[in-house]
Coordinates of C-alpha atoms and ligand atoms in Angstrom, one line a residue:
M1 CA -41.2 -33.6 -5.2
T2 CA -39.2 -30.7 -6.5
T3 CA -37.4 -28.1 -4.4
K4 CA -39.5 -25.3 -3.0
P5 CA -40.0 -22.5 -5.5
A6 CA -38.9 -19.1 -4.3
V7 CA -42.1 -17.5 -5.5
V8 CA -45.5 -19.1 -5.3
T9 CA -48.6 -17.1 -6.2
R10 CA -52.1 -18.4 -6.1
F11 CA -55.6 -17.8 -7.5
A12 CA -58.2 -19.0 -5.1
P13 CA -61.7 -18.8 -6.6
S14 CA -64.9 -19.9 -4.9
P15 CA -66.7 -22.2 -7.3
T16 CA -70.1 -20.5 -6.9
G17 CA -70.5 -19.3 -10.5
H18 CA -68.6 -18.4 -13.6
L19 CA -65.2 -16.7 -13.7
H20 CA -65.7 -13.0 -13.4
V21 CA -63.4 -10.7 -15.3
G22 CA -62.1 -9.3 -12.0
G23 CA -61.1 -12.9 -11.0
A24 CA -59.5 -13.4 -14.4
R25 CA -57.4 -10.3 -13.8
S26 CA -56.3 -11.5 -10.4
A27 CA -55.3 -14.8 -11.9
L28 CA -53.5 -13.1 -14.8
F29 CA -51.4 -10.9 -12.5
C30 CA -50.6 -13.9 -10.2
W31 CA -49.7 -16.0 -13.2
A32 CA -47.5 -13.2 -14.7
Y33 CA -45.7 -12.6 -11.4
A34 CA -44.9 -16.3 -11.0
R35 CA -43.7 -16.5 -14.6
K36 CA -41.5 -13.4 -14.2
H37 CA -39.8 -14.8 -11.2
G38 CA -39.6 -18.4 -12.4
G39 CA -41.9 -19.5 -9.6
H40 CA -45.1 -21.4 -9.4
F41 CA -48.7 -20.3 -10.0
T42 CA -51.2 -22.3 -7.9
L43 CA -54.9 -22.8 -8.4
R44 CA -56.9 -23.6 -5.3
I45 CA -60.6 -24.1 -5.3
E46 CA -62.2 -22.6 -2.2
D47 CA -65.3 -24.8 -1.9
T48 CA -65.9 -24.8 1.8
D49 CA -69.3 -23.1 1.3
Q50 CA -70.9 -26.4 0.4
A51 CA -74.3 -25.0 -0.3
R52 CA -73.1 -22.6 -2.9
S53 CA -70.2 -24.5 -4.4
S54 CA -70.4 -26.9 -7.3
D55 CA -68.0 -29.1 -9.3
E56 CA -69.6 -27.8 -12.5
S57 CA -68.6 -24.3 -11.6
A58 CA -65.1 -25.3 -10.6
R59 CA -64.7 -27.0 -14.0
G60 CA -66.1 -23.9 -15.8
I61 CA -63.6 -21.7 -14.0
M62 CA -60.7 -24.0 -15.0
E63 CA -62.0 -24.2 -18.6
D64 CA -62.1 -20.4 -18.8
L65 CA -58.6 -20.0 -17.3
A66 CA -57.2 -22.6 -19.6
W67 CA -58.9 -20.9 -22.6
L68 CA -57.2 -17.6 -21.6
G69 CA -53.9 -19.4 -21.5
I70 CA -53.5 -18.8 -17.7
D71 CA -52.0 -22.2 -16.9
W72 CA -51.3 -23.3 -13.3
D73 CA -48.3 -25.3 -12.2
E74 CA -50.0 -26.6 -9.0
G75 CA -53.6 -27.3 -8.7
P76 CA -56.3 -29.7 -9.9
E77 CA -55.3 -31.6 -13.0
F78 CA -57.1 -30.4 -16.1
V79 CA -56.7 -31.2 -19.8
H80 CA -57.2 -28.4 -22.2
E81 CA -56.8 -29.0 -26.0
G82 CA -54.8 -32.1 -25.3
K83 CA -52.4 -30.3 -22.9
K84 CA -52.3 -31.3 -19.2
I85 CA -52.4 -28.4 -16.7
G86 CA -51.9 -28.5 -13.0
G87 CA -50.5 -31.3 -10.8
D88 CA -48.9 -31.5 -7.4
P89 CA -45.1 -31.1 -7.8
Q90 CA -44.6 -30.0 -4.2
G91 CA -46.9 -32.6 -2.7
V92 CA -49.1 -29.9 -1.0
G93 CA -52.5 -30.9 -2.4
P94 CA -55.3 -31.6 -2.6
F95 CA -56.4 -28.3 -4.1
F96 CA -60.1 -28.4 -3.2
Q97 CA -60.5 -27.0 0.3
A98 CA -63.4 -29.4 1.0
R99 CA -60.8 -32.2 0.8
R100 CA -58.5 -30.6 3.3
V101 CA -60.7 -30.6 6.4
A102 CA -58.4 -32.9 8.4
L103 CA -55.6 -30.5 7.9
Y104 CA -57.7 -27.5 9.1
N105 CA -58.7 -29.5 12.1
K106 CA -55.2 -30.3 13.0
Y107 CA -54.4 -26.5 13.1
L108 CA -57.6 -25.8 14.9
M109 CA -56.6 -28.3 17.6
Q110 CA -53.3 -26.5 17.9
L111 CA -55.0 -23.2 18.5
I112 CA -57.4 -24.7 21.0
E113 CA -54.5 -26.2 22.9
Q114 CA -52.7 -22.9 22.9
G115 CA -55.8 -21.2 24.3
R116 CA -56.2 -19.2 21.1
A117 CA -59.4 -20.8 19.9
Y118 CA -62.5 -22.0 21.7
P119 CA -65.9 -23.6 21.0
A120 CA -68.9 -21.4 21.4
F121 CA -72.2 -22.8 22.6
E122 CA -74.7 -19.9 22.4
S123 CA -77.7 -20.4 20.2
S124 CA -78.2 -18.0 17.4
E125 CA -81.3 -16.6 19.3
E126 CA -79.0 -15.8 22.2
L127 CA -76.5 -14.1 20.0
E128 CA -79.1 -12.1 18.2
A129 CA -80.6 -10.9 21.5
K130 CA -77.1 -9.7 22.6
R131 CA -76.6 -8.0 19.3
K132 CA -79.9 -6.2 19.5
A133 CA -79.2 -5.1 23.1
A134 CA -75.9 -3.6 21.9
V135 CA -77.6 -1.8 19.1
A136 CA -80.3 -0.5 21.4
A137 CA -77.5 0.8 23.7
K138 CA -75.8 2.4 20.7
Q139 CA -72.7 0.2 21.1
T140 CA -70.8 -1.7 18.5
Y141 CA -71.7 -5.4 19.0
R142 CA -68.8 -7.6 19.7
Y143 CA -69.1 -11.2 20.8
D144 CA -68.6 -11.2 24.6
R145 CA -66.5 -14.3 25.0
A146 CA -69.0 -15.9 27.3
S147 CA -68.2 -19.4 26.1
Y148 CA -64.5 -18.7 26.5
H149 CA -65.0 -17.8 30.1
A150 CA -67.5 -20.6 30.7
Y151 CA -64.8 -23.1 29.9
P152 CA -61.7 -21.3 31.1
T153 CA -59.0 -23.8 30.1
P154 CA -58.0 -25.7 27.0
E155 CA -58.7 -28.9 28.8
A156 CA -62.2 -27.8 29.9
R157 CA -63.0 -26.7 26.3
L158 CA -61.7 -30.0 24.8
A159 CA -63.8 -32.0 27.3
R160 CA -66.9 -29.9 26.5
M161 CA -66.3 -30.4 22.8
K162 CA -66.0 -34.2 23.3
E163 CA -69.3 -34.2 25.2
A164 CA -71.0 -32.1 22.5
D165 CA -69.6 -34.4 19.7
A166 CA -70.9 -37.5 21.5
K167 CA -74.4 -35.9 21.7
G168 CA -74.3 -34.7 18.1
E169 CA -74.5 -31.1 19.3
T170 CA -73.0 -28.7 16.8
Y171 CA -71.1 -25.5 17.6
P172 CA -68.7 -23.1 15.9
I173 CA -65.2 -22.5 17.0
R174 CA -64.0 -18.9 17.5
F175 CA -60.5 -17.4 17.3
Y176 CA -59.4 -15.5 20.4
A177 CA -58.5 -12.2 18.7
P178 CA -55.3 -10.4 19.8
A179 CA -55.7 -7.3 22.0
E180 CA -52.9 -5.5 20.2
E181 CA -52.9 -3.5 17.0
V182 CA -52.6 -5.5 13.8
V183 CA -50.8 -3.9 10.9
V184 CA -50.8 -5.3 7.3
Q185 CA -48.2 -4.0 4.9
D186 CA -49.8 -3.9 1.5
E187 CA -47.6 -3.5 -1.5
V188 CA -50.2 -1.4 -3.3
L189 CA -52.0 0.4 -0.5
G190 CA -49.4 0.8 2.2
D191 CA -50.1 -0.1 5.9
V192 CA -53.6 -1.2 6.8
K193 CA -54.3 -1.2 10.5
Y194 CA -56.7 -2.8 12.9
A195 CA -56.6 -0.7 16.1
A196 CA -55.9 -2.5 19.4
G197 CA -59.1 -4.3 20.5
E198 CA -60.9 -3.7 17.3
M199 CA -60.9 -7.3 16.1
D200 CA -63.7 -9.5 17.2
D201 CA -63.4 -13.2 18.0
F202 CA -64.5 -14.3 14.6
V203 CA -65.6 -17.8 13.8
I204 CA -62.9 -20.0 12.3
R205 CA -64.8 -23.3 12.0
K206 CA -68.5 -23.3 11.3
A207 CA -71.0 -25.5 13.1
D208 CA -71.1 -27.7 10.0
G209 CA -67.5 -28.7 10.6
F210 CA -66.1 -26.7 7.7
P211 CA -63.5 -24.0 8.3
T212 CA -64.5 -20.4 7.5
Y213 CA -62.8 -18.7 4.6
H214 CA -60.4 -16.8 6.9
F215 CA -59.0 -20.0 8.5
A216 CA -58.8 -22.1 5.4
V217 CA -57.0 -19.4 3.4
V218 CA -54.4 -18.9 6.1
V219 CA -53.7 -22.6 6.5
D220 CA -53.5 -23.1 2.8
D221 CA -51.3 -20.1 2.0
E222 CA -48.9 -21.5 4.6
T223 CA -49.0 -25.1 3.7
M224 CA -48.9 -24.5 -0.1
G225 CA -45.9 -22.3 0.3
V226 CA -47.6 -19.2 -1.1
T227 CA -45.2 -16.2 -1.0
H228 CA -47.3 -13.5 -2.7
V229 CA -51.0 -13.0 -2.3
M230 CA -52.5 -10.7 -5.0
R231 CA -56.2 -10.4 -4.8
A232 CA -59.2 -8.1 -5.1
Q233 CA -59.4 -5.1 -2.9
E234 CA -62.6 -6.3 -1.3
H235 CA -60.5 -8.7 0.7
L236 CA -58.3 -6.0 2.2
N237 CA -60.3 -5.7 5.4
N238 CA -60.0 -9.5 5.9
T239 CA -56.2 -9.4 5.8
P240 CA -55.6 -8.2 9.4
R241 CA -57.5 -11.2 10.5
H242 CA -55.4 -13.4 8.4
V243 CA -52.2 -11.9 9.8
A244 CA -53.5 -12.3 13.3
L245 CA -54.1 -16.0 12.6
Q246 CA -50.7 -16.4 11.0
K247 CA -49.1 -15.0 14.1
A248 CA -51.1 -17.2 16.4
L249 CA -50.2 -20.3 14.4
G250 CA -46.5 -19.4 14.0
F251 CA -46.9 -19.0 10.2
R252 CA -45.1 -16.7 7.8
T253 CA -46.9 -13.7 6.5
P254 CA -46.8 -13.6 2.7
V255 CA -46.4 -10.4 0.7
Y256 CA -49.9 -8.8 0.1
A257 CA -50.9 -6.8 -2.9
H258 CA -54.6 -5.8 -3.2
M259 CA -55.8 -4.8 -6.6
P260 CA -58.0 -1.9 -7.5
L261 CA -61.7 -2.4 -8.1
I262 CA -63.0 -2.7 -11.6
C263 CA -65.8 -0.3 -12.3
N264 CA -68.2 0.4 -15.1
M265 CA -67.7 3.6 -17.0
D266 CA -70.3 5.3 -14.7
A267 CA -68.1 4.4 -11.8
S268 CA -70.5 1.8 -10.4
K269 CA -68.9 -1.4 -9.3
M270 CA -68.9 -3.9 -12.2
S271 CA -70.8 -6.9 -10.9
K272 CA -72.8 -10.0 -12.0
R273 CA -75.9 -8.0 -10.9
D274 CA -75.4 -5.7 -13.8
K275 CA -77.2 -8.3 -16.0
A276 CA -80.2 -8.3 -13.7
K277 CA -80.2 -4.5 -13.7
V278 CA -80.4 -4.2 -17.5
A279 CA -83.1 -6.9 -17.7
R280 CA -85.1 -5.3 -14.9
K281 CA -85.0 -1.9 -16.5
T282 CA -86.1 -3.3 -19.9
L283 CA -89.0 -5.1 -18.3
K284 CA -90.1 -2.1 -16.2
E285 CA -90.0 0.2 -19.3
A286 CA -92.0 -2.3 -21.3
M287 CA -94.6 -2.6 -18.6
A288 CA -94.8 1.2 -18.3
K289 CA -95.5 1.5 -22.0
D290 CA -97.8 -1.5 -22.4
K291 CA -100.3 -1.6 -19.5
A292 CA -101.5 -5.0 -20.6
L293 CA -98.1 -6.5 -19.8
S294 CA -98.1 -8.1 -16.3
A295 CA -95.6 -10.0 -14.2
A296 CA -97.9 -13.0 -14.4
G297 CA -98.1 -12.8 -18.2
V298 CA -94.4 -12.3 -18.8
G299 CA -93.6 -14.9 -16.1
A300 CA -95.8 -17.4 -17.9
A301 CA -94.2 -16.6 -21.3
I302 CA -90.6 -17.1 -20.0
G303 CA -91.3 -19.8 -17.5
V304 CA -90.7 -17.9 -14.3
A305 CA -93.2 -18.0 -11.3
T306 CA -95.1 -14.8 -10.9
K307 CA -93.9 -14.2 -7.3
E308 CA -90.3 -14.7 -8.4
L309 CA -90.7 -12.3 -11.2
E310 CA -92.4 -9.7 -9.0
D311 CA -89.5 -10.0 -6.5
F312 CA -87.1 -9.6 -9.4
I313 CA -88.9 -6.4 -10.5
A314 CA -88.7 -5.2 -6.9
A315 CA -85.0 -5.9 -6.9
E316 CA -85.4 -8.4 -4.2
N317 CA -83.6 -11.0 -6.2
D318 CA -81.1 -10.6 -9.0
S319 CA -81.6 -14.1 -10.5
L320 CA -79.3 -14.6 -13.4
V321 CA -81.6 -17.1 -14.9
T322 CA -84.5 -14.7 -14.9
A323 CA -82.3 -12.0 -16.3
Q324 CA -81.2 -14.3 -19.2
K325 CA -84.8 -15.4 -19.9
L326 CA -85.9 -11.8 -20.0
G327 CA -83.0 -10.9 -22.3
A328 CA -84.0 -13.6 -24.7
Y329 CA -87.7 -12.6 -24.5
F330 CA -87.0 -8.9 -25.2
K331 CA -84.2 -9.7 -27.6
I332 CA -81.7 -7.5 -25.8
A333 CA -78.1 -8.2 -25.1
L334 CA -77.2 -8.3 -21.4
P335 CA -73.9 -6.8 -20.5
E336 CA -70.9 -9.2 -20.7
I337 CA -69.5 -9.6 -17.3
E338 CA -68.0 -13.0 -17.0
V339 CA -65.2 -14.5 -19.1
C340 CA -67.6 -17.0 -20.7
D341 CA -69.8 -14.1 -21.9
F342 CA -66.9 -12.6 -23.8
R343 CA -65.9 -16.0 -25.1
E344 CA -69.4 -16.8 -26.3
N345 CA -69.5 -13.5 -28.1
G346 CA -66.3 -14.1 -30.0
Y347 CA -63.6 -12.2 -28.1
L348 CA -60.1 -13.6 -28.4
P349 CA -58.2 -14.6 -25.3
G350 CA -55.2 -12.5 -26.4
A351 CA -57.3 -9.3 -26.6
I352 CA -59.0 -10.0 -23.3
N353 CA -55.7 -10.7 -21.5
N354 CA -54.2 -7.5 -23.0
F355 CA -57.2 -5.5 -21.9
L356 CA -57.4 -7.0 -18.4
A357 CA -53.7 -6.4 -17.9
L358 CA -54.3 -2.7 -18.3
L359 CA -57.0 -2.7 -15.6
G360 CA -55.0 -1.3 -12.8
W361 CA -51.5 -1.9 -14.3
N362 CA -49.4 -0.6 -17.1
P363 CA -45.9 -1.3 -18.3
G364 CA -44.9 2.4 -18.1
M365 CA -43.3 2.3 -21.5
K366 CA -43.6 4.7 -24.4
L367 CA -43.9 4.0 -28.1
A368 CA -41.7 5.9 -30.6
D369 CA -44.5 8.4 -31.2
G370 CA -44.6 9.2 -27.5
K371 CA -47.9 7.3 -26.8
D372 CA -48.2 4.8 -24.0
L373 CA -47.4 1.2 -24.9
E374 CA -50.7 -0.6 -24.6
K375 CA -50.6 -3.5 -27.0
F376 CA -48.8 -6.5 -25.8
D377 CA -49.2 -10.3 -25.4
T378 CA -49.0 -12.4 -22.3
K379 CA -45.3 -13.3 -23.0
F380 CA -44.5 -9.5 -22.7
L381 CA -46.6 -9.4 -19.5
A382 CA -44.8 -12.3 -18.0
E383 CA -41.5 -10.5 -18.7
H384 CA -42.5 -7.1 -17.4
F385 CA -45.1 -7.5 -14.8
A386 CA -44.2 -5.8 -11.5
I387 CA -46.3 -5.2 -8.4
D388 CA -45.0 -1.6 -8.0
R389 CA -46.9 -0.5 -11.1
I390 CA -50.3 -1.7 -9.8
G391 CA -52.4 1.4 -9.3
K392 CA -54.4 2.3 -6.3
T393 CA -57.5 3.8 -7.9
S394 CA -60.4 1.9 -9.5
A395 CA -60.0 0.8 -13.1
K396 CA -62.6 1.6 -15.6
F397 CA -63.9 -1.3 -17.8
D398 CA -64.0 0.4 -21.2
R399 CA -66.0 -1.9 -23.4
V400 CA -65.3 0.3 -26.5
K401 CA -61.6 -0.1 -26.0
L402 CA -61.9 -3.9 -25.5
L403 CA -63.9 -4.2 -28.7
S404 CA -61.3 -2.2 -30.5
F405 CA -58.5 -4.4 -29.1
N406 CA -60.4 -7.4 -30.3
G407 CA -61.0 -6.0 -33.8
D408 CA -57.3 -5.2 -34.0
A409 CA -56.4 -8.6 -32.9
I410 CA -58.6 -10.2 -35.6
N411 CA -57.2 -7.8 -38.2
G412 CA -53.7 -8.8 -37.2
M413 CA -54.4 -12.5 -37.9
S414 CA -53.4 -14.1 -41.1
D415 CA -56.4 -15.2 -43.2
E416 CA -55.5 -18.8 -42.5
E417 CA -55.4 -18.3 -38.7
F418 CA -58.6 -16.4 -38.8
A419 CA -60.2 -19.2 -40.9
R420 CA -59.2 -21.8 -38.3
V421 CA -60.2 -19.8 -35.2
W422 CA -63.5 -18.6 -36.8
R423 CA -64.4 -22.2 -37.9
E424 CA -63.8 -23.4 -34.4
F425 CA -66.0 -20.6 -33.0
C426 CA -68.8 -21.2 -35.6
S427 CA -68.8 -24.9 -34.9
H428 CA -70.4 -24.0 -31.5
A429 CA -72.0 -20.7 -32.3
E430 CA -73.5 -21.4 -35.8
P431 CA -73.0 -25.0 -36.8
R432 CA -75.1 -24.6 -39.9
L433 CA -72.4 -22.4 -41.4
V434 CA -69.7 -25.0 -40.8
E435 CA -72.0 -27.7 -42.3
R436 CA -72.8 -25.7 -45.4
V437 CA -69.3 -24.5 -46.3
P438 CA -66.7 -27.3 -46.3
E439 CA -63.3 -26.9 -44.6
G440 CA -60.4 -26.1 -46.9
Q441 CA -60.2 -23.6 -49.7
R442 CA -63.9 -22.6 -49.7
W443 CA -63.9 -21.9 -46.0
L444 CA -60.7 -19.9 -46.4
W445 CA -62.3 -17.7 -49.2
L446 CA -65.3 -17.1 -46.9
A447 CA -63.1 -16.2 -43.9
K448 CA -61.1 -13.8 -46.0
A449 CA -64.3 -12.0 -47.1
I450 CA -65.5 -11.9 -43.5
K451 CA -62.4 -10.9 -41.6
P452 CA -62.4 -7.2 -42.3
R453 CA -66.1 -7.2 -41.3
A454 CA -65.6 -8.7 -37.8
K455 CA -64.6 -7.0 -34.6
T456 CA -65.6 -10.2 -32.8
L457 CA -65.9 -13.7 -34.1
R458 CA -69.7 -13.5 -33.6
D459 CA -69.8 -10.3 -35.8
G460 CA -68.8 -12.4 -38.7
I461 CA -71.9 -14.6 -38.6
K462 CA -74.4 -12.0 -39.8
P463 CA -72.7 -11.1 -43.1
A464 CA -72.3 -14.8 -43.8
G465 CA -76.1 -15.3 -43.4
L466 CA -76.6 -16.1 -47.1
F467 CA -74.5 -19.2 -46.6
M468 CA -77.0 -20.5 -44.2
M469 CA -79.9 -20.4 -46.7
G470 CA -80.7 -23.4 -48.8
D471 CA -79.9 -22.9 -52.5
D472 CA -83.6 -23.3 -53.2
A473 CA -84.8 -21.2 -50.3
V474 CA -83.4 -17.7 -50.8
E475 CA -86.1 -15.2 -49.9
F476 CA -86.0 -12.3 -52.3
D477 CA -86.5 -8.9 -50.8
A478 CA -89.1 -7.1 -52.9
G479 CA -87.3 -3.7 -52.7
A480 CA -84.0 -5.3 -53.8
V481 CA -85.6 -7.1 -56.6
E482 CA -87.3 -4.0 -57.8
K483 CA -84.2 -1.9 -57.7
N484 CA -81.6 -4.3 -58.9
L485 CA -83.5 -6.6 -61.2
K486 CA -86.8 -5.1 -62.5
A487 CA -86.0 -1.4 -62.8
E488 CA -85.4 0.2 -66.2
G489 CA -87.3 -2.5 -68.0
G490 CA -85.7 -5.4 -66.3
K491 CA -82.1 -4.4 -67.0
G492 CA -80.8 -6.4 -64.0
M493 CA -82.6 -9.5 -65.1
E494 CA -81.1 -9.3 -68.5
M495 CA -77.6 -8.8 -66.9
L496 CA -78.1 -11.8 -64.7
R497 CA -78.9 -14.0 -67.7
E498 CA -75.6 -13.0 -69.2
V499 CA -73.7 -13.5 -65.9
L500 CA -75.1 -17.0 -65.7
V501 CA -73.7 -17.9 -69.1
R502 CA -70.3 -16.3 -68.4
L503 CA -70.0 -18.0 -65.1
Q504 CA -71.0 -21.3 -66.6
G505 CA -68.2 -21.0 -69.0
L506 CA -65.5 -20.2 -66.4
A507 CA -62.6 -22.7 -66.5
E508 CA -61.5 -21.9 -63.0
W509 CA -63.8 -21.3 -60.0
T510 CA -61.8 -18.9 -57.9
P511 CA -62.5 -15.4 -56.5
G512 CA -60.0 -13.9 -59.0
A513 CA -61.5 -15.7 -62.0
I514 CA -65.1 -14.8 -60.9
H515 CA -64.3 -11.2 -60.3
G516 CA -62.4 -11.1 -63.6
A517 CA -65.4 -12.4 -65.5
L518 CA -67.8 -9.9 -63.9
E519 CA -65.3 -7.1 -64.6
L520 CA -64.8 -8.1 -68.2
M521 CA -68.6 -8.1 -68.7
A522 CA -68.8 -4.6 -67.2
K523 CA -66.0 -3.5 -69.5
E524 CA -67.5 -4.9 -72.6
R525 CA -70.7 -3.2 -71.7
G526 CA -68.9 0.1 -71.4
L527 CA -69.8 0.5 -67.7
V528 CA -67.6 3.2 -66.2
N529 CA -67.8 5.4 -63.2
D530 CA -67.3 9.2 -63.1
K531 CA -63.5 8.7 -62.9
G532 CA -63.6 6.6 -66.1
A533 CA -62.8 3.3 -64.3
V534 CA -64.7 0.1 -65.0
N535 CA -67.8 0.0 -62.8
V536 CA -68.7 -3.6 -61.8
G537 CA -71.5 -2.4 -59.6
P538 CA -74.4 -2.7 -62.1
V539 CA -73.3 -6.3 -63.0
A540 CA -72.7 -7.3 -59.4
A541 CA -75.9 -5.9 -57.9
P542 CA -78.3 -8.4 -59.6
V543 CA -75.9 -11.3 -58.7
R544 CA -76.0 -10.2 -55.0
V545 CA -79.8 -10.3 -55.1
A546 CA -79.7 -13.8 -56.8
V547 CA -77.4 -15.4 -54.2
S548 CA -78.6 -13.6 -51.0
G549 CA -82.1 -12.2 -51.7
S550 CA -80.8 -8.7 -50.7
G551 CA -78.6 -6.1 -52.2
V552 CA -75.8 -6.7 -49.7
T553 CA -73.1 -9.4 -49.6
P554 CA -69.4 -9.6 -48.6
P555 CA -67.1 -9.1 -51.7
L556 CA -68.6 -11.1 -54.5
G557 CA -65.6 -12.9 -55.8
E558 CA -64.9 -14.6 -52.5
T559 CA -68.6 -15.0 -51.7
L560 CA -69.4 -16.8 -55.0
A561 CA -66.2 -18.9 -54.8
A562 CA -67.0 -20.0 -51.3
L563 CA -70.7 -20.8 -52.2
G564 CA -69.4 -23.2 -54.9
R565 CA -70.2 -23.2 -58.6
E566 CA -73.2 -25.5 -58.2
G567 CA -74.9 -23.5 -55.5
V568 CA -74.3 -20.2 -57.4
M569 CA -75.8 -21.6 -60.6
K570 CA -78.9 -23.0 -58.7
R571 CA -79.5 -19.7 -57.0
V572 CA -79.1 -17.6 -60.2
E573 CA -81.4 -19.9 -62.2
R574 CA -84.0 -19.9 -59.4
C575 CA -83.8 -16.1 -59.1
L576 CA -84.4 -15.8 -62.8
A577 CA -87.3 -18.2 -62.6
V578 CA -88.9 -16.7 -59.5
N579 CA -88.6 -13.1 -60.6
G580 CA -88.9 -13.5 -64.3
Ligands
LIG1 N1 -62.1 -17.4 -2.4 C1 -62.0 -16.0 -2.4 C2 -62.9 -15.4 -3.5 O1 -63.3 -16.1 -4.4 C3 -60.6 -15.5 -2.7 C4 -59.8 -15.5 -1.5 C5 -58.4 -15.0 -1.7 O2 -57.9 -14.7 -2.8 O3 -57.8 -14.9 -0.6 O4 -63.3 -14.3 -3.4

């Protein structure tokens, strides 16, 4: 065990899906704050909602955090690229809430013995009837503490619980809320108050024996030594409950800082549902245009039950699976919302972190030209992050800006670095490319040609399409053949024949040598542009058609070098044979 760190922050995701960008921003800020103050950053998995939680999702969240470089000092142990993350240096684990039930029960007992918590035995029908009666009487419903009064002492409650446990009767446990005002000092938003008597006796342990979020979070923040809680603003209204529980249990109150919402550019809240929204809109528009299109028909085509798809159309469910199937069916890109979406589409962790850091925070520094300093890495963030620069107003998720950050990050890489990162990406996203172009010099040439054409790693795949074709399977575009090979009495074909000979005779197969050979040929043929410079275009165009089937390729020297001499020869010979 090490000595207690002076600063402990935590990220506490519920493993019910992928890591959302909002969650990633919370984690990043907590990480940066801990790093800045030489403290610890803790990862805690809040899996008390057993029906919705999964280990797979917890693993996915850890994988995405690790990929972003947000490493945790305390939390589940995880190995990423050979590096171990997490552990339990303070001996405060386990870090999955479902494994901490005994600890929660210990504090529950304390509250029951103090008279601050009690079992409640009403059926849900009884509670619902009381709620309806309150609504009918135009009153705010609040649990009436009937069970508290029915068993008026801690002893009576404990005896009743024992009896219920023996019979297998289940019941929730409620917190006896304080009568006085509860004030939370939030570092971002100022004081947040719950007026005296406003707090209800909320449930702290559910009938299934698991604590509610409110209770588990309070026990864990205390027992894990958390000093600073930075989380999404949607939890702000929960905080007075947490403070009330801390007071009842004799716990410290950590520093709270609630972060602004992240919105789409149209000011709507950015949420996982945005994918369903886009898919639904596309389907509805298609159905409006084509009357033959029915929910049953589309459902059958994508493997979704008719009723389920009808509900989806009626916005009664926002199924991600249905949205994704519709996206594939209509060939539309659904908005990227979760970290894995950006990762799959070839965004770089550095660019994402930089962009996320600016959602509701900025370093408040100027560049020499007077513009705001916006480009920085996580090391800079860890040195400069401060809570007092977190904004109050919602942050806009500007996808254009993120794409430009990513493009700049790619541009800023050396060719070697890009080659490595892009190969790793392609090995998942387009394995054929990696199989066709060997690692080493040839891959490096290809990467060099692609880098200026890619704002994301995925962007680079399309221009490299010709590498995925077999040398004997290039499909020639009729228009390109006509224009670049057959026009003017087959001028292009004739050039191509000469190119073949010149390339066959090349001593060295490098981009420079290939380009030099094509340039020399243009020069010898007296091909010049209007400025009098050698014009390789008429020589290059037929070669482009021969190797790609179309008139467009990345720079030819690198492209041919990366394709390899043998492949180029085969393609040119076949082109001459097929189109001759
Ligand atoms: N588990 C909560 C969530 O995923 C976070 C709780 C917290 O940060 O206090 O929303």
